[in-house]
Amino acid sequence: MGQVSLKGKHLLGLQNVSPEEIKLILDVAKKMKNIVLSDDKKVPLLKGKSIINLFMEPSTRTRSSFELAGKYLGGADVINLSPSGSSMGKGESFRDTLLTMSYMGTDAIVMRHSAEGAPLYATKAVDPIIINAGDGAHEHPTQALLDMYSILEKKESLEGLKVVIIGDIMHSRVARSNIYGLTKMGADVHLAGPRTMVYPELEKLGVTVHHDIREAVANADVVNVLRIQLERIHSALYPTNREYARIFGINNEVLKLAKDDVMVMHPGPMNRGLEIAPDVAYSDQSVIQEQVRNGVAVRMAVLYLTIIGGDGSELAY
Ligand code: CP
């Protein structure tokens, strides 16, 4: 699988990750998925290593899939830490929390934080490998990696695929990481949503911006619907939820404009009936459940490649 190595590297985002590194992670994730689907999921690849999940914001999928990923990789000790159940709740600073975890001999810290740049700050404060599990509206690299992996299970290549990302791009770290990753891998990336959520300036990232969802979805290979992040929206970016659903929601009528074999994706959690109609979310075109399953395999690949290294050819799975 080539000479690329991620050993000892932090994963802060996809902006500074090369196409070869992305390919390596996706290739190794394919082997990891064989483990996830097997009866005996425990392999000794991370034996003796320790990982801390430091989640300063809520998470269901990312946190539990990183935890399972560490456990499937053969007894890596995974500890979950959040503000409410730790001394952060007593006022201990973020820096002191990081230092404390580092003194314990942790190999990697998987981190979610509301502040953009918190994982970068952590790389300068402590020694363990830092893996960004979402920082503010900046990046969520493992989500974009699992999205690309899920596309590649159905399509031969990302090169030239029309991938439409719809919704609240401005508040979305998922969108940003997908834009960086997909454009590096040669996809034709389109963004769509209200003018308050999708700025024309985004075209500088090598994508096409639309404010008419029908125009965006026409002939699409992949439609990736983003969650309206109600918790991050502090001013009215659209008149009402009903109006958003009517104009920008993805339903079967809009999907008819896409290719017959269009894939529908959503990173979760969904606001069903707002950005996506329930019958679309659970249709044959939807790969939302597969995205969740693939999240474990992709995170296994990221933990293995950053902590142990290798190029995947040594893995017999
Ligand atoms: N997609 C995603 O990051 O989901 P969680 O917030 O549940 O981790």
mmCIF file of C-alpha atoms and ligand atoms in Angstrom, residues 58-62 112 140 143 267-269, ligand 1:
data_model
loop_
_atom_site.group_PDB
_atom_site.id
_atom_site.type_symbol
_atom_site.label_atom_id
_atom_site.label_comp_id
_atom_site.label_asym_id
_atom_site.label_seq_id
_atom_site.Cartn_x
_atom_site.Cartn_y
_atom_site.Cartn_z
ATOM 1 C CA PRO A 58 -22.348 15.366 23.597
ATOM 2 C CA SER A 59 -21.864 12.441 21.222
ATOM 3 C CA THR A 60 -23.448 9.074 20.611
ATOM 4 C CA ARG A 61 -21.855 7.723 17.432
ATOM 5 C CA THR A 62 -18.342 9.130 17.539
ATOM 6 C CA ARG A 112 -14.355 16.678 20.947
ATOM 7 C CA HIS A 140 -14.690 16.363 12.024
ATOM 8 C CA GLN A 143 -16.836 11.575 9.951
ATOM 9 C CA PRO A 267 -24.003 11.979 9.582
ATOM 10 C CA GLY A 268 -26.626 11.851 12.336
ATOM 11 C CA PRO A 269 -28.243 12.668 14.602
HETATM 12 N N1 CP B 1 -22.073 12.282 13.456
HETATM 13 C C1 CP B 1 -21.709 12.514 14.736
HETATM 14 O O1 CP B 1 -20.668 13.117 15.006
HETATM 15 O O2 CP B 1 -22.577 12.016 15.649
HETATM 16 P P1 CP B 1 -22.408 12.114 17.244
HETATM 17 O O3 CP B 1 -22.564 13.576 17.613
HETATM 18 O O4 CP B 1 -23.507 11.248 17.794
HETATM 19 O O5 CP B 1 -21.042 11.631 17.593
#
